[in-house]
Short mmCIF file of C-alpha atoms in Angstrom, two decimals:
data_model
loop_
_atom_site.label_atom_id
_atom_site.label_comp_id
_atom_site.label_asym_id
_atom_site.label_seq_id
_atom_site.Cartn_x
_atom_site.Cartn_y
_atom_site.Cartn_z
CA MET A 7 0.00 0.00 0.00
CA TYR A 8 1.10 3.56 -0.72
CA PRO A 9 0.06 6.11 1.93
CA ILE A 10 -1.34 9.47 0.88
CA GLU A 11 0.42 12.19 2.84
CA GLN A 12 -1.28 15.32 1.52
CA VAL A 13 -4.31 16.28 -0.57
CA GLU A 14 -4.94 19.85 -1.72
CA ALA A 15 -7.53 21.31 -4.10
CA LEU A 16 -5.72 23.73 -6.42
CA ASN A 17 -8.93 24.89 -8.05
CA PRO A 18 -12.48 23.50 -8.39
CA GLU A 19 -11.30 20.98 -11.00
CA VAL A 20 -7.74 20.07 -10.05
CA THR A 21 -6.21 18.30 -7.04
CA ARG A 22 -2.62 17.95 -5.86
CA MET A 23 -1.73 14.75 -4.00
CA VAL A 24 1.50 13.70 -2.30
CA VAL A 25 2.05 9.95 -2.09
CA ARG A 26 4.74 8.12 -0.16
CA ALA A 27 6.66 5.89 -2.60
CA PRO A 28 10.36 5.90 -1.59
CA GLU A 29 11.73 3.56 -4.25
CA ILE A 30 10.02 5.42 -7.08
CA ALA A 31 11.08 8.80 -5.67
CA LYS A 32 14.72 7.71 -5.89
CA LYS A 33 14.48 6.91 -9.61
CA ILE A 34 11.80 8.97 -11.34
CA LYS A 35 12.82 11.79 -13.70
CA PRO A 36 10.96 14.62 -15.44
CA GLY A 37 8.60 13.30 -18.09
CA GLN A 38 8.07 9.88 -16.53
CA PHE A 39 4.79 8.66 -15.10
CA ILE A 40 3.25 6.15 -12.72
CA MET A 41 0.29 3.78 -13.00
CA LEU A 42 -1.96 3.79 -9.97
CA ARG A 43 -4.91 1.75 -8.79
CA ILE A 44 -7.03 2.76 -5.83
CA ASP A 45 -8.20 -0.73 -4.84
CA GLU A 46 -8.87 -4.23 -6.17
CA GLN A 47 -11.99 -3.09 -8.03
CA GLY A 48 -10.32 -0.02 -9.50
CA GLU A 49 -8.91 0.57 -12.96
CA ARG A 50 -5.27 1.42 -13.59
CA ILE A 51 -4.67 4.98 -14.73
CA PRO A 52 -1.46 6.78 -15.76
CA LEU A 53 -0.51 10.03 -14.03
CA THR A 54 2.64 11.99 -14.77
CA MET A 55 4.88 13.04 -11.91
CA ASN A 56 4.60 16.72 -11.01
CA ASP A 57 7.36 16.71 -8.40
CA CYS A 58 9.36 14.34 -6.26
CA ASP A 59 11.38 14.44 -3.07
CA ALA A 60 13.88 11.61 -2.97
CA GLN A 61 14.90 12.44 0.60
CA ALA A 62 11.32 12.43 1.89
CA GLY A 63 10.42 9.49 -0.35
CA THR A 64 7.38 11.19 -1.88
CA ILE A 65 5.88 11.70 -5.33
CA THR A 66 3.53 14.57 -6.12
CA ILE A 67 0.80 14.10 -8.72
CA ILE A 68 -1.67 16.68 -9.97
CA PHE A 69 -4.84 15.51 -11.68
CA GLN A 70 -8.20 16.70 -12.93
CA ALA A 71 -11.35 14.93 -11.78
CA VAL A 72 -12.82 14.02 -15.17
CA GLY A 73 -13.26 10.24 -15.07
CA ALA A 74 -14.64 7.73 -12.59
CA THR A 75 -11.23 6.97 -11.08
CA THR A 76 -9.96 10.54 -10.82
CA MET A 77 -13.27 11.54 -9.23
CA ARG A 78 -12.76 8.86 -6.58
CA LEU A 79 -9.14 9.88 -6.19
CA ALA A 80 -10.09 13.51 -5.56
CA GLN A 81 -12.27 12.41 -2.62
CA MET A 82 -9.44 10.60 -0.83
CA LYS A 83 -7.76 12.15 2.18
CA ALA A 84 -4.39 12.22 3.89
CA GLY A 85 -4.02 8.92 5.73
CA ASP A 86 -5.76 6.90 3.02
CA ALA A 87 -3.67 4.58 0.86
CA LEU A 88 -3.47 3.45 -2.76
CA LEU A 89 -3.25 -0.24 -3.61
CA ASP A 90 -0.90 0.14 -6.60
CA PHE A 91 1.52 2.91 -7.48
CA ALA A 92 3.89 1.53 -10.11
CA GLY A 93 6.78 3.33 -11.76
CA PRO A 94 8.73 5.05 -12.98
CA LEU A 95 7.33 4.30 -16.44
CA GLY A 96 8.03 5.84 -19.82
CA ASN A 97 11.16 7.67 -20.89
CA PRO A 98 12.48 10.86 -19.29
CA THR A 99 12.30 14.00 -21.41
CA GLU A 100 15.59 14.63 -23.25
CA LEU A 101 16.68 17.90 -21.69
CA ALA A 102 20.48 17.72 -21.42
CA GLY A 103 22.35 20.30 -23.46
CA ALA A 104 19.47 22.77 -23.87
CA LYS A 105 20.56 26.39 -23.40
CA ARG A 106 17.41 28.33 -24.30
CA ALA A 107 14.11 26.53 -23.93
CA CYS A 108 10.42 27.28 -24.00
CA VAL A 109 8.11 25.06 -21.98
CA ILE A 110 4.43 25.36 -22.85
CA GLY A 111 1.58 24.03 -20.74
CA GLY A 112 -2.09 24.08 -21.57
CA GLY A 113 -4.44 23.67 -18.63
CA LEU A 114 -3.49 20.59 -16.63
CA GLY A 115 -0.51 20.16 -18.96
CA THR A 116 1.13 22.94 -16.96
CA ALA A 117 1.49 20.58 -14.00
CA ILE A 118 2.97 17.87 -16.22
CA ALA A 119 5.45 20.27 -17.84
CA PHE A 120 6.58 21.86 -14.57
CA PRO A 121 9.25 19.25 -13.67
CA GLN A 122 10.98 19.80 -17.02
CA ALA A 123 10.96 23.57 -16.61
CA LYS A 124 12.31 23.22 -13.08
CA TRP A 125 15.08 20.84 -14.17
CA LEU A 126 16.13 23.09 -17.05
CA HIS A 127 16.16 26.21 -14.88
CA ASP A 128 18.03 24.51 -12.05
CA ASN A 129 20.64 23.28 -14.55
CA GLY A 130 21.46 26.69 -15.99
CA CYS A 131 19.11 26.83 -18.97
CA GLU A 132 17.27 30.04 -19.85
CA VAL A 133 13.61 28.98 -19.68
CA ASP A 134 10.49 30.74 -20.85
CA VAL A 135 7.31 29.11 -19.54
CA ILE A 136 4.10 29.88 -21.40
CA THR A 137 0.87 28.64 -19.84
CA GLY A 138 -2.70 28.80 -21.05
CA PHE A 139 -5.99 28.61 -19.13
CA ARG A 140 -9.65 29.48 -19.65
CA ASN A 141 -9.65 32.05 -16.83
CA LYS A 142 -7.80 33.25 -13.73
CA ASP A 143 -9.54 30.78 -11.43
CA LEU A 144 -7.94 27.84 -13.25
CA VAL A 145 -4.34 29.11 -13.30
CA LEU A 146 -1.94 26.52 -11.87
CA LEU A 147 1.47 26.76 -10.19
CA GLU A 148 2.01 30.47 -10.87
CA ASP A 149 4.30 30.97 -7.86
CA GLU A 150 6.23 27.74 -8.44
CA ILE A 151 6.86 28.60 -12.08
CA ASN A 152 8.05 32.09 -11.16
CA ARG A 153 10.69 30.49 -8.95
CA HIS A 154 11.84 28.04 -11.60
CA SER A 155 11.83 29.97 -14.86
CA THR A 156 13.49 32.95 -16.49
CA ARG A 157 10.18 34.30 -17.73
CA GLN A 158 6.57 33.27 -17.19
CA ILE A 159 3.87 34.26 -19.67
CA ILE A 160 0.27 33.46 -18.69
CA MET A 161 -2.42 33.43 -21.35
CA THR A 162 -6.13 33.25 -20.55
CA ASP A 163 -9.10 33.04 -22.88
CA ASP A 164 -10.76 36.04 -21.24
CA GLY A 165 -7.67 38.04 -20.25
CA SER A 166 -8.50 37.78 -16.53
CA ASN A 167 -4.88 36.82 -15.72
CA GLY A 168 -1.89 37.69 -17.85
CA ASN A 169 -2.59 38.25 -21.52
CA LYS A 170 -5.71 37.44 -23.51
CA GLY A 171 -5.15 34.89 -26.23
CA LEU A 172 -3.51 31.58 -27.06
CA VAL A 173 -0.17 30.10 -26.03
CA THR A 174 0.81 29.93 -29.71
CA GLN A 175 0.41 33.69 -29.99
CA ALA A 176 2.80 34.18 -27.09
CA LEU A 177 5.24 31.68 -28.60
CA GLN A 178 5.19 33.41 -31.98
CA GLN A 179 5.70 36.78 -30.32
CA ARG A 180 8.74 35.53 -28.42
CA ILE A 181 10.21 34.09 -31.62
CA ASP A 182 9.56 37.38 -33.43
CA GLU A 183 11.30 39.20 -30.57
CA GLY A 184 14.41 37.13 -31.21
CA ALA A 185 14.11 34.31 -28.69
CA ASP A 186 16.58 31.79 -30.10
CA TYR A 187 15.14 28.60 -28.65
CA ASP A 188 16.98 25.33 -29.10
CA LEU A 189 14.15 23.36 -27.46
CA VAL A 190 10.39 23.71 -27.16
CA LEU A 191 8.33 21.31 -25.04
CA ALA A 192 4.53 21.37 -25.22
CA VAL A 193 2.15 19.54 -22.90
CA GLY A 194 -1.60 19.95 -23.07
CA PRO A 195 -4.59 19.32 -25.32
CA VAL A 196 -3.71 17.60 -28.60
CA ILE A 197 -5.00 20.51 -30.66
CA MET A 198 -2.78 22.91 -28.73
CA MET A 199 0.30 20.74 -29.24
CA LYS A 200 -0.53 20.46 -32.95
CA PHE A 201 -0.42 24.23 -33.39
CA VAL A 202 2.67 24.65 -31.21
CA ALA A 203 4.48 22.20 -33.50
CA ALA A 204 3.16 24.04 -36.56
CA THR A 205 4.49 27.31 -35.11
CA THR A 206 8.02 26.02 -34.50
CA LYS A 207 8.41 23.90 -37.65
CA PRO A 208 9.30 26.76 -40.06
CA TYR A 209 12.15 27.71 -37.72
CA GLY A 210 13.53 24.19 -37.32
CA ILE A 211 13.25 24.36 -33.52
CA LYS A 212 13.45 20.96 -31.85
CA THR A 213 9.96 20.41 -30.46
CA TYR A 214 8.78 17.67 -28.12
CA VAL A 215 5.15 16.98 -27.34
CA SER A 216 3.95 14.80 -24.48
CA MET A 217 1.24 12.41 -25.66
CA ASN A 218 -1.31 11.08 -23.21
CA PRO A 219 -3.58 8.59 -25.03
CA LEU A 220 -5.64 5.88 -23.38
CA MET A 221 -3.29 3.62 -21.44
CA ILE A 222 -4.23 0.41 -19.63
CA ASP A 223 -1.09 -1.42 -18.53
CA GLY A 224 1.82 0.97 -19.12
CA THR A 225 3.97 -1.75 -20.72
CA GLY A 226 2.84 -1.72 -24.37
CA MET A 227 0.87 -4.96 -24.13
CA CYS A 228 -2.60 -3.46 -24.56
CA GLY A 229 -1.81 -1.39 -27.63
CA GLY A 230 -4.28 1.28 -26.59
CA CYS A 231 -1.69 4.05 -26.41
CA ARG A 232 -0.46 3.86 -30.00
CA VAL A 233 0.64 7.14 -31.53
CA LYS A 234 1.40 7.62 -35.22
CA VAL A 235 4.85 9.18 -35.53
CA GLY A 236 6.06 9.57 -39.08
CA ASP A 237 5.31 6.33 -40.91
CA GLU A 238 5.01 4.10 -37.85
CA TYR A 239 2.90 3.58 -34.79
CA LEU A 240 4.71 3.82 -31.47
CA HIS A 241 3.49 3.22 -27.93
CA ALA A 242 3.30 6.25 -25.65
CA CYS A 243 3.97 4.11 -22.58
CA VAL A 244 7.26 2.55 -23.69
CA ASP A 245 8.44 4.70 -26.62
CA GLY A 246 7.23 8.01 -25.16
CA PRO A 247 5.44 9.80 -23.76
CA ASP A 248 7.50 12.50 -25.53
CA PHE A 249 7.73 12.49 -29.32
CA ASP A 250 9.04 14.76 -32.07
CA GLY A 251 6.19 17.21 -32.52
CA HIS A 252 7.03 17.67 -36.19
CA LEU A 253 6.42 13.96 -36.87
CA VAL A 254 3.33 13.22 -34.76
CA ASP A 255 0.07 12.74 -36.67
CA PHE A 256 -2.11 14.87 -34.41
CA ASP A 257 -5.26 14.35 -36.47
CA ASP A 258 -4.94 10.59 -36.01
CA ALA A 259 -4.36 11.12 -32.28
CA MET A 260 -7.53 13.20 -32.02
CA ARG A 261 -9.56 10.57 -33.86
CA ARG A 262 -8.27 7.85 -31.55
CA GLY A 263 -8.93 10.06 -28.54
CA VAL A 264 -12.70 10.06 -29.06
CA MET A 265 -13.02 6.29 -29.56
CA TYR A 266 -13.51 5.51 -25.87
CA ARG A 267 -15.60 8.47 -24.76
CA SER A 268 -18.80 6.43 -24.58
CA PHE A 269 -17.09 3.95 -22.23
CA GLU A 270 -15.77 6.78 -20.06
CA SER A 271 -19.25 8.32 -19.86
CA ALA A 272 -20.74 4.96 -18.91
CA ALA A 273 -18.15 4.55 -16.16
CA ARG A 274 -18.95 7.99 -14.75
CA GLU A 275 -22.68 7.33 -14.90
CA GLY A 276 -22.22 3.98 -13.17
CA ARG A 277 -20.25 5.66 -10.41
CA ASP A 278 -22.91 8.33 -9.93
CA CYS A 279 -25.64 5.68 -9.86
CA ASN A 280 -23.78 3.65 -7.23
CA GLU A 281 -23.29 6.76 -5.10
CA ARG A 282 -27.01 7.57 -5.25
CA LYS A 283 -27.87 4.01 -4.24
CA GLY A 284 -25.52 4.26 -1.28
CA ALA A 285 -26.84 7.64 -0.20
#
């Protein structure tokens, strides 16, 4: 069992949780993820590490309550425990050697991209962090990013925090201003990553995107997390989750992303029904 040490609501949709997992905390690196299961009846879900403390033996995850499992997870409290917490899985983001980087997070992707920005900044890289949210109430990790970046640019749909507009507009503006990036990392909705890659491609800037398709086992056996990269299909769990953004077929990824929505809706409805019966 893996004890939960801290649970904190960051906004009405997003929760931060600190889990004690000493062996994983010693090994996990930015970009890698874990597979967790709440109990014997629960499904396995992948969640990317937001932070770790090897000395304390803890892993921090940040998640949005959108499915049956994450809704249950958000209701857990400090002192509860998770049955399974397996990792580290996936490949670390290739960050070594970067001198001028731009890390872009859309919504919850900001939490997933934070460890990379922190590592780059702490290792002497000049790091711009561009984040995008619907409004000021959903902004994540503003203080943490300020401490671990050269420059933070917040974009909101309504202009209630930072600048009004899209992360790609901020990225293009920085490039036009002469930002000579040798690495761009984008984490967020597939459509956002598609247009980030389209923005950087004419300039030949190395661009990684973090793909988060349906994942069941985290070992490549299920085949659910296939991503078309160039002329081949790769598995996000064992070949990724980061891929060359200029080679990913984002349209294929978006088509695959809607295949299981009916099952997810059924799972949520079943959970709600069970809760009403138990009320």
